[in-house]
Amino acid sequence: MSEAYFETNGLTVGYGGRPLIRDISLSLKRGGIMTLIGPNGAGKSTILKTVTRRIPAISGDVLLGGQSLLRMRGRDLARKMAVVLTDRLRPELMTCFDVAAAGRYPYTGSFGLLSARDKSIVLDSLAQVNASNLAGADFNSVSDGERQLVLLARAIAQEPEIIVLDEPTSYLDIRHKIELLEVLRGMAKARGVTVLMSLHELDMASKVSDVMVCVGDGAVAASGPPEDVFSDELVRRLYHLERGSYSVALGSAELPRPEGQPRVFVLGGGGRGIPLYRGLQRAGVPFSAGILPENDLDLAVAGPLAAEVVTSPPFAPAGPREMEAARALISSSKAVIDAGAPAEHYPARDELLKYARTLGIPIIESLEHITEVLR
Amino acid sequence: MGRGDVLRRGAVFVSLAVLFLLAVVWNINTGSVDIPVREIWRIIFLRREIESGAVPADAAAFNIIWKLRLKRVLLSAVLGGALALSGFLLQTFFRNPIAGPFVLGISSGARMFLALVTIALGAYIPSLPVAVTVAAAFLGSMLSMLLVLAFSGRVRNMSMLLVIGIMISYICSAVTDFLINFAKEAEIVNLTHWSMGSFSGGSWRDVGVSALVVLPAALGVFLLAKPISAYALGEGYAQSLGLDVRRFRVVLIILSSVLSACVTAFAGPISFVGIAVPHILRVLLKSSKPILMIPASFLGGAVFCMVCDLIARTVLSPTELSVGTVTSALGAPVVIWLMVSRRREQSE
């Protein structure tokens, strides 16, 4: 990574002099997006609070463009760094414009009066977060999502080089989450504003970040581009996922697999089996699945949820060994569930259905009557 | 900010200024003896000439104005402004619209120290220097303020802060009552005066001292309008904007304590002005911007207290009510209105 803009050198953070995370060394280039992920209480907020100087660093240093941030004058820092905090605000009788205009503080004169230029910067900031229409609205009367956008506009109005956001997407619905991250990415790429934030949504973090920093167990467990550091295994380790699982490919979490001998066999493929696997998990029915090519979408969910999965090499028809394994699982099942995978891509399906019929095993297409079938 | 807002704000300030003048004149004009307005102007602006006998004037009216009503109306204006401003500062500080020097127990703390000093030093000094009483009231205010602060960190809830303030107020009153047992009769008269709240009985020196304390403090608050506005979004954002939050908090505490201490020292506890006046003005201005609210609160507090004092003097004339009674009767409903409308807003 060439010429880092934001750097921490052996930074140790914590409250009241007690170290929580030691020896953090990170670096991010100008216009990059760095996200901190990790379980609750791991110290993501502590790192952000230290970087924004709400709490003192225990040791080490933070650099902005080569200058020590920790020793900068408050007003100088305010012109370089803006924040979006988790504080729930209820300011009195302030319009969204007023809230965004608070970002001009480091630039206004001794009475804080806005010049015409200040006003146009504030309006422009609101426009950047697509919140121009909110300018005249009372800040307390707009939705959580809109409020967060206005707070981001406030940070933008501060014309910072770096914006630090503490869990900016909490409480937001999916539309506003996407909107907010989109604005951040646009700003980072188009204006070279560096972004440092903590996120709860792993999938979002992996999509938006240039650098992901995984914080857990009193240390930075891993950091780097998402494609290097972000894996199922890392998530499992970082969050101590002993039950349940997380799929990086799907960006979704699965609940723990139902325990026991498989009782039904799911003939899936191409994503069609996914709702069935999850349905069986909810019903607490252990199941097996097949025959899924190793690159099949179904596998991301069947893998963590099924008691057993028969897989075949990608882009090739199932061989005799896979057919044999599938037949064995079917013969010991109470029912076969057909997800309706297209026959031209899953040629084994018809043959296995025929096999089930010859054994007199009921074939169903939905989970509607699953409990009666299994009784 | 649209044209409508500018007009609205202009209208509020013009009305405040007009009301201020009206209240001054009305206060001087009305009482057991009514003095015509033209006579008032003459007596005030031609004082020298009248005293030297160059211009004739009614001696009774001259004495009523110069010995009673003028200083009383000035005292109520200065102290009323101080009360409202102190309330505004405390509301900003606690981010709580029902914070005020009276409900937070700050006035009671001041009174407790006044009682303490009066009784402890009364034996040696028959009449305490003004500086001592103001200083004692200031220390008492600070003590209560620090107590409230110590507890407020633990409660986020707006009504809990009030409960704490009222409890502190009761404790201070209990201590004051205890102290009064040791007081001599002459001192009790003074202490009762302080516990009632009244703008009467002040001397011209009192007017001068309170103006000397309050006006610079008010100017100081006005000069802090910008950092106070940064504080409106909370400490985290204020700090991120480059404000030295720790120092700012100390300055804010001292200024609000000075303002409310001065009121307690010269007029005793006067309740609800600090909450009611800023609240009404926020609604009228449709804004909580400090740069508007600070001058408006000061003017509004002055007008409110002058009017309340007029009511206190005249409604049961010749008997006088304490001005605290009137401000409570007018101010407490505003607080109830505030709490009820807040509750509704929160549950929506």
PDB file of N, CA, C and O in Angstrom, chain A residues 52-54 74-75 78 81 83-85 87 89-94 97-99 102-103 105-113 140 151 154 158, chain B residues 1 91 96-97 222-223 225-227 229-230 232-243 279 282-283 286-289 291 338 342 345-346:
ATOM      1  N   THR A  52     -10.686   9.304  17.634  1.00  0.00           N
ATOM      2  CA  THR A  52     -11.351  10.606  17.601  1.00  0.00           C
ATOM      3  C   THR A  52     -11.069  11.419  18.868  1.00  0.00           C
ATOM      4  O   THR A  52     -11.672  12.465  19.080  1.00  0.00           O
ATOM      5  N   ARG A  53     -10.210  10.903  19.725  1.00  0.00           N
ATOM      6  CA  ARG A  53      -9.741  11.579  20.940  1.00  0.00           C
ATOM      7  C   ARG A  53     -10.830  11.786  21.986  1.00  0.00           C
ATOM      8  O   ARG A  53     -10.748  12.712  22.796  1.00  0.00           O
ATOM      9  N   ARG A  54     -11.836  10.931  21.975  1.00  0.00           N
ATOM     10  CA  ARG A  54     -12.797  11.017  23.083  1.00  0.00           C
ATOM     11  C   ARG A  54     -12.195  10.385  24.318  1.00  0.00           C
ATOM     12  O   ARG A  54     -12.537  10.746  25.441  1.00  0.00           O
ATOM     13  N   GLY A  74      -7.209  21.050  18.697  1.00  0.00           N
ATOM     14  CA  GLY A  74      -8.595  20.650  18.463  1.00  0.00           C
ATOM     15  C   GLY A  74      -9.170  21.218  17.188  1.00  0.00           C
ATOM     16  O   GLY A  74      -9.806  20.533  16.393  1.00  0.00           O
ATOM     17  N   ARG A  75      -8.931  22.503  16.964  1.00  0.00           N
ATOM     18  CA  ARG A  75      -9.508  23.156  15.801  1.00  0.00           C
ATOM     19  C   ARG A  75      -8.887  22.647  14.493  1.00  0.00           C
ATOM     20  O   ARG A  75      -9.572  22.482  13.488  1.00  0.00           O
ATOM     21  N   ALA A  78     -10.354  19.312  13.817  1.00  0.00           N
ATOM     22  CA  ALA A  78     -11.753  19.419  13.389  1.00  0.00           C
ATOM     23  C   ALA A  78     -11.864  19.723  11.898  1.00  0.00           C
ATOM     24  O   ALA A  78     -12.873  19.449  11.281  1.00  0.00           O
ATOM     25  N   MET A  81     -10.885  15.940  10.449  1.00  0.00           N
ATOM     26  CA  MET A  81     -11.630  14.741  10.793  1.00  0.00           C
ATOM     27  C   MET A  81     -13.042  15.097  11.246  1.00  0.00           C
ATOM     28  O   MET A  81     -13.232  15.990  12.058  1.00  0.00           O
ATOM     29  N   VAL A  83     -16.901  13.226  12.467  1.00  0.00           N
ATOM     30  CA  VAL A  83     -17.376  11.971  13.038  1.00  0.00           C
ATOM     31  C   VAL A  83     -18.885  11.815  12.857  1.00  0.00           C
ATOM     32  O   VAL A  83     -19.620  12.790  12.734  1.00  0.00           O
ATOM     33  N   VAL A  84     -19.316  10.567  12.844  1.00  0.00           N
ATOM     34  CA  VAL A  84     -20.739  10.238  12.968  1.00  0.00           C
ATOM     35  C   VAL A  84     -20.810   9.254  14.126  1.00  0.00           C
ATOM     36  O   VAL A  84     -20.234   8.167  14.061  1.00  0.00           O
ATOM     37  N   LEU A  85     -21.454   9.673  15.199  1.00  0.00           N
ATOM     38  CA  LEU A  85     -21.422   8.896  16.437  1.00  0.00           C
ATOM     39  C   LEU A  85     -22.697   8.091  16.616  1.00  0.00           C
ATOM     40  O   LEU A  85     -23.678   8.281  15.900  1.00  0.00           O
ATOM     41  N   ASP A  87     -24.424   8.292  19.361  1.00  0.00           N
ATOM     42  CA  ASP A  87     -25.281   9.050  20.282  1.00  0.00           C
ATOM     43  C   ASP A  87     -26.643   9.288  19.658  1.00  0.00           C
ATOM     44  O   ASP A  87     -26.742   9.741  18.525  1.00  0.00           O
ATOM     45  N   LEU A  89     -29.528  11.550  19.217  1.00  0.00           N
ATOM     46  CA  LEU A  89     -29.693  12.982  19.437  1.00  0.00           C
ATOM     47  C   LEU A  89     -31.155  13.370  19.449  1.00  0.00           C
ATOM     48  O   LEU A  89     -31.944  12.868  18.670  1.00  0.00           O
ATOM     49  N   ARG A  90     -31.500  14.274  20.328  1.00  0.00           N
ATOM     50  CA  ARG A  90     -32.814  14.911  20.260  1.00  0.00           C
ATOM     51  C   ARG A  90     -32.627  16.408  20.452  1.00  0.00           C
ATOM     52  O   ARG A  90     -32.993  16.963  21.478  1.00  0.00           O
ATOM     53  N   PRO A  91     -32.003  17.051  19.484  1.00  0.00           N
ATOM     54  CA  PRO A  91     -31.779  18.485  19.655  1.00  0.00           C
ATOM     55  C   PRO A  91     -33.113  19.207  19.579  1.00  0.00           C
ATOM     56  O   PRO A  91     -34.043  18.720  18.939  1.00  0.00           O
ATOM     57  N   GLU A  92     -33.176  20.347  20.255  1.00  0.00           N
ATOM     58  CA  GLU A  92     -34.445  21.045  20.295  1.00  0.00           C
ATOM     59  C   GLU A  92     -34.609  22.001  19.141  1.00  0.00           C
ATOM     60  O   GLU A  92     -33.737  22.840  18.907  1.00  0.00           O
ATOM     61  N   LEU A  93     -35.744  21.889  18.478  1.00  0.00           N
ATOM     62  CA  LEU A  93     -36.114  22.854  17.448  1.00  0.00           C
ATOM     63  C   LEU A  93     -34.989  23.108  16.457  1.00  0.00           C
ATOM     64  O   LEU A  93     -34.701  24.238  16.099  1.00  0.00           O
ATOM     65  N   MET A  94     -34.324  22.050  16.038  1.00  0.00           N
ATOM     66  CA  MET A  94     -33.302  22.223  15.012  1.00  0.00           C
ATOM     67  C   MET A  94     -33.791  21.539  13.742  1.00  0.00           C
ATOM     68  O   MET A  94     -34.224  20.389  13.779  1.00  0.00           O
ATOM     69  N   PHE A  97     -31.279  21.147   8.319  1.00  0.00           N
ATOM     70  CA  PHE A  97     -30.270  22.094   7.836  1.00  0.00           C
ATOM     71  C   PHE A  97     -29.414  22.575   9.007  1.00  0.00           C
ATOM     72  O   PHE A  97     -28.181  22.609   8.919  1.00  0.00           O
ATOM     73  N   ASP A  98     -30.051  22.922  10.121  1.00  0.00           N
ATOM     74  CA  ASP A  98     -29.305  23.395  11.293  1.00  0.00           C
ATOM     75  C   ASP A  98     -28.297  22.343  11.760  1.00  0.00           C
ATOM     76  O   ASP A  98     -27.162  22.664  12.113  1.00  0.00           O
ATOM     77  N   VAL A  99     -28.758  21.076  11.779  1.00  0.00           N
ATOM     78  CA  VAL A  99     -27.875  20.002  12.252  1.00  0.00           C
ATOM     79  C   VAL A  99     -26.680  19.875  11.309  1.00  0.00           C
ATOM     80  O   VAL A  99     -25.527  19.815  11.747  1.00  0.00           O
ATOM     81  N   ALA A 102     -24.087  22.514  11.676  1.00  0.00           N
ATOM     82  CA  ALA A 102     -23.182  22.419  12.831  1.00  0.00           C
ATOM     83  C   ALA A 102     -21.783  21.993  12.383  1.00  0.00           C
ATOM     84  O   ALA A 102     -20.790  22.289  13.043  1.00  0.00           O
ATOM     85  N   GLY A 103     -21.709  21.334  11.233  1.00  0.00           N
ATOM     86  CA  GLY A 103     -20.419  20.915  10.709  1.00  0.00           C
ATOM     87  C   GLY A 103     -19.527  22.071  10.288  1.00  0.00           C
ATOM     88  O   GLY A 103     -18.320  21.919  10.141  1.00  0.00           O
ATOM     89  N   TYR A 105     -18.846  24.577  12.053  1.00  0.00           N
ATOM     90  CA  TYR A 105     -18.280  25.179  13.260  1.00  0.00           C
ATOM     91  C   TYR A 105     -16.793  25.543  13.163  1.00  0.00           C
ATOM     92  O   TYR A 105     -16.410  26.652  13.528  1.00  0.00           O
ATOM     93  N   PRO A 106     -15.937  24.645  12.682  1.00  0.00           N
ATOM     94  CA  PRO A 106     -14.510  25.001  12.682  1.00  0.00           C
ATOM     95  C   PRO A 106     -14.175  26.131  11.703  1.00  0.00           C
ATOM     96  O   PRO A 106     -13.055  26.618  11.708  1.00  0.00           O
ATOM     97  N   TYR A 107     -15.127  26.525  10.870  1.00  0.00           N
ATOM     98  CA  TYR A 107     -14.818  27.528   9.839  1.00  0.00           C
ATOM     99  C   TYR A 107     -15.478  28.880  10.101  1.00  0.00           C
ATOM    100  O   TYR A 107     -15.103  29.870   9.497  1.00  0.00           O
ATOM    101  N   THR A 108     -16.494  28.903  10.984  1.00  0.00           N
ATOM    102  CA  THR A 108     -17.231  30.151  11.171  1.00  0.00           C
ATOM    103  C   THR A 108     -16.513  31.064  12.159  1.00  0.00           C
ATOM    104  O   THR A 108     -15.622  30.640  12.890  1.00  0.00           O
ATOM    105  N   GLY A 109     -16.960  32.325  12.191  1.00  0.00           N
ATOM    106  CA  GLY A 109     -16.329  33.322  13.054  1.00  0.00           C
ATOM    107  C   GLY A 109     -16.750  33.170  14.505  1.00  0.00           C
ATOM    108  O   GLY A 109     -17.370  32.184  14.880  1.00  0.00           O
ATOM    109  N   SER A 110     -16.449  34.207  15.313  1.00  0.00           N
ATOM    110  CA  SER A 110     -16.632  34.023  16.747  1.00  0.00           C
ATOM    111  C   SER A 110     -18.093  33.927  17.165  1.00  0.00           C
ATOM    112  O   SER A 110     -18.380  33.484  18.263  1.00  0.00           O
ATOM    113  N   PHE A 111     -19.027  34.336  16.289  1.00  0.00           N
ATOM    114  CA  PHE A 111     -20.422  34.165  16.671  1.00  0.00           C
ATOM    115  C   PHE A 111     -21.089  32.996  15.956  1.00  0.00           C
ATOM    116  O   PHE A 111     -22.266  32.743  16.114  1.00  0.00           O
ATOM    117  N   GLY A 112     -20.314  32.283  15.156  1.00  0.00           N
ATOM    118  CA  GLY A 112     -20.851  31.100  14.504  1.00  0.00           C
ATOM    119  C   GLY A 112     -21.869  31.394  13.420  1.00  0.00           C
ATOM    120  O   GLY A 112     -22.672  30.534  13.081  1.00  0.00           O
ATOM    121  N   LEU A 113     -21.858  32.620  12.889  1.00  0.00           N
ATOM    122  CA  LEU A 113     -22.827  32.943  11.843  1.00  0.00           C
ATOM    123  C   LEU A 113     -22.377  32.356  10.510  1.00  0.00           C
ATOM    124  O   LEU A 113     -21.191  32.360  10.186  1.00  0.00           O
ATOM    125  N   ASN A 140     -35.985  16.088  14.696  1.00  0.00           N
ATOM    126  CA  ASN A 140     -36.601  15.049  15.523  1.00  0.00           C
ATOM    127  C   ASN A 140     -37.768  14.362  14.837  1.00  0.00           C
ATOM    128  O   ASN A 140     -38.227  13.329  15.301  1.00  0.00           O
ATOM    129  N   LEU A 151     -26.810  13.377   9.614  1.00  0.00           N
ATOM    130  CA  LEU A 151     -25.586  13.435  10.413  1.00  0.00           C
ATOM    131  C   LEU A 151     -24.357  13.221   9.535  1.00  0.00           C
ATOM    132  O   LEU A 151     -23.296  13.798   9.783  1.00  0.00           O
ATOM    133  N   ARG A 154     -23.746  16.415   7.945  1.00  0.00           N
ATOM    134  CA  ARG A 154     -23.068  17.288   8.892  1.00  0.00           C
ATOM    135  C   ARG A 154     -21.553  17.048   8.823  1.00  0.00           C
ATOM    136  O   ARG A 154     -20.754  17.985   8.771  1.00  0.00           O
ATOM    137  N   GLN A 158     -18.326  19.498   7.174  1.00  0.00           N
ATOM    138  CA  GLN A 158     -17.105  19.847   7.902  1.00  0.00           C
ATOM    139  C   GLN A 158     -15.884  19.794   6.971  1.00  0.00           C
ATOM    140  O   GLN A 158     -14.775  20.103   7.399  1.00  0.00           O
TER     141      GLN A 158
ATOM    142  N   MET B   1     -33.060  29.156   6.338  1.00  0.00           N
ATOM    143  CA  MET B   1     -33.936  30.053   7.080  1.00  0.00           C
ATOM    144  C   MET B   1     -34.703  30.920   6.094  1.00  0.00           C
ATOM    145  O   MET B   1     -34.128  31.663   5.322  1.00  0.00           O
ATOM    146  N   GLN B  91     -30.314  24.340  30.983  1.00  0.00           N
ATOM    147  CA  GLN B  91     -31.014  23.482  30.023  1.00  0.00           C
ATOM    148  C   GLN B  91     -30.067  23.012  28.927  1.00  0.00           C
ATOM    149  O   GLN B  91     -30.107  21.874  28.499  1.00  0.00           O
ATOM    150  N   ASN B  96     -31.768  19.312  28.883  1.00  0.00           N
ATOM    151  CA  ASN B  96     -33.008  18.968  29.551  1.00  0.00           C
ATOM    152  C   ASN B  96     -33.828  20.247  29.677  1.00  0.00           C
ATOM    153  O   ASN B  96     -33.392  21.187  30.339  1.00  0.00           O
ATOM    154  N   PRO B  97     -34.989  20.304  29.039  1.00  0.00           N
ATOM    155  CA  PRO B  97     -35.732  21.567  29.008  1.00  0.00           C
ATOM    156  C   PRO B  97     -36.331  21.956  30.347  1.00  0.00           C
ATOM    157  O   PRO B  97     -36.784  23.083  30.506  1.00  0.00           O
ATOM    158  N   PHE B 222     -23.234  35.545  26.172  1.00  0.00           N
ATOM    159  CA  PHE B 222     -23.503  35.878  24.780  1.00  0.00           C
ATOM    160  C   PHE B 222     -22.278  35.600  23.906  1.00  0.00           C
ATOM    161  O   PHE B 222     -22.388  35.085  22.795  1.00  0.00           O
ATOM    162  N   LEU B 223     -21.103  35.905  24.447  1.00  0.00           N
ATOM    163  CA  LEU B 223     -19.883  35.651  23.677  1.00  0.00           C
ATOM    164  C   LEU B 223     -19.635  34.151  23.508  1.00  0.00           C
ATOM    165  O   LEU B 223     -18.883  33.739  22.628  1.00  0.00           O
ATOM    166  N   ALA B 225     -21.946  32.105  22.711  1.00  0.00           N
ATOM    167  CA  ALA B 225     -23.063  31.569  21.933  1.00  0.00           C
ATOM    168  C   ALA B 225     -22.606  30.489  20.958  1.00  0.00           C
ATOM    169  O   ALA B 225     -23.276  29.474  20.767  1.00  0.00           O
ATOM    170  N   LYS B 226     -21.446  30.662  20.368  1.00  0.00           N
ATOM    171  CA  LYS B 226     -21.002  29.688  19.372  1.00  0.00           C
ATOM    172  C   LYS B 226     -20.699  28.320  19.996  1.00  0.00           C
ATOM    173  O   LYS B 226     -21.258  27.324  19.569  1.00  0.00           O
ATOM    174  N   PRO B 227     -19.809  28.257  21.015  1.00  0.00           N
ATOM    175  CA  PRO B 227     -19.607  26.939  21.639  1.00  0.00           C
ATOM    176  C   PRO B 227     -20.880  26.352  22.247  1.00  0.00           C
ATOM    177  O   PRO B 227     -21.071  25.144  22.215  1.00  0.00           O
ATOM    178  N   SER B 229     -23.782  26.591  21.017  1.00  0.00           N
ATOM    179  CA  SER B 229     -24.522  25.979  19.915  1.00  0.00           C
ATOM    180  C   SER B 229     -23.891  24.641  19.534  1.00  0.00           C
ATOM    181  O   SER B 229     -24.593  23.710  19.153  1.00  0.00           O
ATOM    182  N   ALA B 230     -22.568  24.545  19.644  1.00  0.00           N
ATOM    183  CA  ALA B 230     -21.919  23.272  19.321  1.00  0.00           C
ATOM    184  C   ALA B 230     -22.326  22.204  20.323  1.00  0.00           C
ATOM    185  O   ALA B 230     -22.381  21.020  20.010  1.00  0.00           O
ATOM    186  N   ALA B 232     -25.176  21.743  21.517  1.00  0.00           N
ATOM    187  CA  ALA B 232     -26.559  21.297  21.328  1.00  0.00           C
ATOM    188  C   ALA B 232     -26.631  19.885  20.772  1.00  0.00           C
ATOM    189  O   ALA B 232     -27.614  19.186  20.972  1.00  0.00           O
ATOM    190  N   LEU B 233     -25.585  19.441  20.071  1.00  0.00           N
ATOM    191  CA  LEU B 233     -25.604  18.089  19.524  1.00  0.00           C
ATOM    192  C   LEU B 233     -24.898  17.097  20.439  1.00  0.00           C
ATOM    193  O   LEU B 233     -24.587  15.986  20.050  1.00  0.00           O
ATOM    194  N   GLY B 234     -24.617  17.514  21.664  1.00  0.00           N
ATOM    195  CA  GLY B 234     -23.994  16.578  22.588  1.00  0.00           C
ATOM    196  C   GLY B 234     -22.493  16.764  22.663  1.00  0.00           C
ATOM    197  O   GLY B 234     -21.874  17.367  21.794  1.00  0.00           O
ATOM    198  N   GLU B 235     -21.929  16.211  23.742  1.00  0.00           N
ATOM    199  CA  GLU B 235     -20.506  16.418  23.991  1.00  0.00           C
ATOM    200  C   GLU B 235     -19.618  15.786  22.941  1.00  0.00           C
ATOM    201  O   GLU B 235     -18.583  16.334  22.584  1.00  0.00           O
ATOM    202  N   GLY B 236     -20.037  14.615  22.461  1.00  0.00           N
ATOM    203  CA  GLY B 236     -19.214  13.909  21.488  1.00  0.00           C
ATOM    204  C   GLY B 236     -18.980  14.757  20.239  1.00  0.00           C
ATOM    205  O   GLY B 236     -17.845  14.920  19.789  1.00  0.00           O
ATOM    206  N   TYR B 237     -20.058  15.305  19.713  1.00  0.00           N
ATOM    207  CA  TYR B 237     -19.926  16.131  18.512  1.00  0.00           C
ATOM    208  C   TYR B 237     -19.213  17.438  18.830  1.00  0.00           C
ATOM    209  O   TYR B 237     -18.390  17.910  18.042  1.00  0.00           O
ATOM    210  N   ALA B 238     -19.511  18.021  20.000  1.00  0.00           N
ATOM    211  CA  ALA B 238     -18.855  19.271  20.373  1.00  0.00           C
ATOM    212  C   ALA B 238     -17.344  19.067  20.408  1.00  0.00           C
ATOM    213  O   ALA B 238     -16.577  19.870  19.879  1.00  0.00           O
ATOM    214  N   GLN B 239     -16.940  17.960  21.010  1.00  0.00           N
ATOM    215  CA  GLN B 239     -15.516  17.667  21.116  1.00  0.00           C
ATOM    216  C   GLN B 239     -14.900  17.468  19.726  1.00  0.00           C
ATOM    217  O   GLN B 239     -13.811  17.952  19.439  1.00  0.00           O
ATOM    218  N   SER B 240     -15.648  16.786  18.851  1.00  0.00           N
ATOM    219  CA  SER B 240     -15.104  16.522  17.514  1.00  0.00           C
ATOM    220  C   SER B 240     -14.985  17.799  16.693  1.00  0.00           C
ATOM    221  O   SER B 240     -14.290  17.835  15.685  1.00  0.00           O
ATOM    222  N   LEU B 241     -15.686  18.848  17.109  1.00  0.00           N
ATOM    223  CA  LEU B 241     -15.603  20.121  16.389  1.00  0.00           C
ATOM    224  C   LEU B 241     -14.472  20.987  16.928  1.00  0.00           C
ATOM    225  O   LEU B 241     -14.304  22.130  16.508  1.00  0.00           O
ATOM    226  N   GLY B 242     -13.719  20.452  17.866  1.00  0.00           N
ATOM    227  CA  GLY B 242     -12.563  21.180  18.367  1.00  0.00           C
ATOM    228  C   GLY B 242     -12.827  21.940  19.650  1.00  0.00           C
ATOM    229  O   GLY B 242     -11.992  22.725  20.090  1.00  0.00           O
ATOM    230  N   LEU B 243     -13.994  21.717  20.264  1.00  0.00           N
ATOM    231  CA  LEU B 243     -14.299  22.416  21.513  1.00  0.00           C
ATOM    232  C   LEU B 243     -13.632  21.675  22.671  1.00  0.00           C
ATOM    233  O   LEU B 243     -13.693  20.457  22.756  1.00  0.00           O
ATOM    234  N   HIS B 279     -38.533  28.514  27.692  1.00  0.00           N
ATOM    235  CA  HIS B 279     -39.407  27.622  26.934  1.00  0.00           C
ATOM    236  C   HIS B 279     -40.374  28.407  26.052  1.00  0.00           C
ATOM    237  O   HIS B 279     -40.526  28.110  24.866  1.00  0.00           O
ATOM    238  N   ARG B 282     -38.518  29.826  23.141  1.00  0.00           N
ATOM    239  CA  ARG B 282     -38.194  28.848  22.105  1.00  0.00           C
ATOM    240  C   ARG B 282     -39.386  28.637  21.188  1.00  0.00           C
ATOM    241  O   ARG B 282     -39.262  28.552  19.973  1.00  0.00           O
ATOM    242  N   VAL B 283     -40.552  28.523  21.824  1.00  0.00           N
ATOM    243  CA  VAL B 283     -41.764  28.294  21.035  1.00  0.00           C
ATOM    244  C   VAL B 283     -42.041  29.500  20.134  1.00  0.00           C
ATOM    245  O   VAL B 283     -42.350  29.349  18.954  1.00  0.00           O
ATOM    246  N   LYS B 286     -39.376  29.745  17.505  1.00  0.00           N
ATOM    247  CA  LYS B 286     -39.273  28.485  16.761  1.00  0.00           C
ATOM    248  C   LYS B 286     -37.814  28.125  16.532  1.00  0.00           C
ATOM    249  O   LYS B 286     -37.420  27.681  15.447  1.00  0.00           O
ATOM    250  N   SER B 287     -36.994  28.352  17.530  1.00  0.00           N
ATOM    251  CA  SER B 287     -35.572  28.080  17.382  1.00  0.00           C
ATOM    252  C   SER B 287     -34.966  27.953  18.767  1.00  0.00           C
ATOM    253  O   SER B 287     -35.485  28.505  19.734  1.00  0.00           O
ATOM    254  N   SER B 288     -33.882  27.181  18.865  1.00  0.00           N
ATOM    255  CA  SER B 288     -33.177  27.154  20.145  1.00  0.00           C
ATOM    256  C   SER B 288     -31.749  27.645  19.945  1.00  0.00           C
ATOM    257  O   SER B 288     -30.861  27.337  20.706  1.00  0.00           O
ATOM    258  N   LYS B 289     -31.519  28.390  18.870  1.00  0.00           N
ATOM    259  CA  LYS B 289     -30.176  28.889  18.595  1.00  0.00           C
ATOM    260  C   LYS B 289     -29.738  29.833  19.708  1.00  0.00           C
ATOM    261  O   LYS B 289     -30.409  30.832  19.987  1.00  0.00           O
ATOM    262  N   ILE B 291     -27.609  32.115  19.869  1.00  0.00           N
ATOM    263  CA  ILE B 291     -27.371  33.511  19.525  1.00  0.00           C
ATOM    264  C   ILE B 291     -28.667  34.319  19.568  1.00  0.00           C
ATOM    265  O   ILE B 291     -28.660  35.523  19.806  1.00  0.00           O
ATOM    266  N   LEU B 338     -44.875  21.557  29.514  1.00  0.00           N
ATOM    267  CA  LEU B 338     -43.650  21.054  28.893  1.00  0.00           C
ATOM    268  C   LEU B 338     -43.516  19.547  29.065  1.00  0.00           C
ATOM    269  O   LEU B 338     -43.249  18.820  28.112  1.00  0.00           O
ATOM    270  N   ARG B 342     -43.726  16.770  26.128  1.00  0.00           N
ATOM    271  CA  ARG B 342     -42.546  15.918  25.900  1.00  0.00           C
ATOM    272  C   ARG B 342     -42.923  14.464  25.894  1.00  0.00           C
ATOM    273  O   ARG B 342     -42.512  13.681  25.080  1.00  0.00           O
ATOM    274  N   GLU B 345     -44.554  13.436  22.822  1.00  0.00           N
ATOM    275  CA  GLU B 345     -43.618  13.406  21.703  1.00  0.00           C
ATOM    276  C   GLU B 345     -42.772  12.131  21.745  1.00  0.00           C
ATOM    277  O   GLU B 345     -42.509  11.504  20.741  1.00  0.00           O
ATOM    278  N   GLN B 346     -42.374  11.741  22.964  1.00  0.00           N
ATOM    279  CA  GLN B 346     -41.527  10.565  23.091  1.00  0.00           C
ATOM    280  C   GLN B 346     -42.269   9.281  22.765  1.00  0.00           C
ATOM    281  O   GLN B 346     -41.695   8.350  22.224  1.00  0.00           O
TER     282      GLN B 346
END
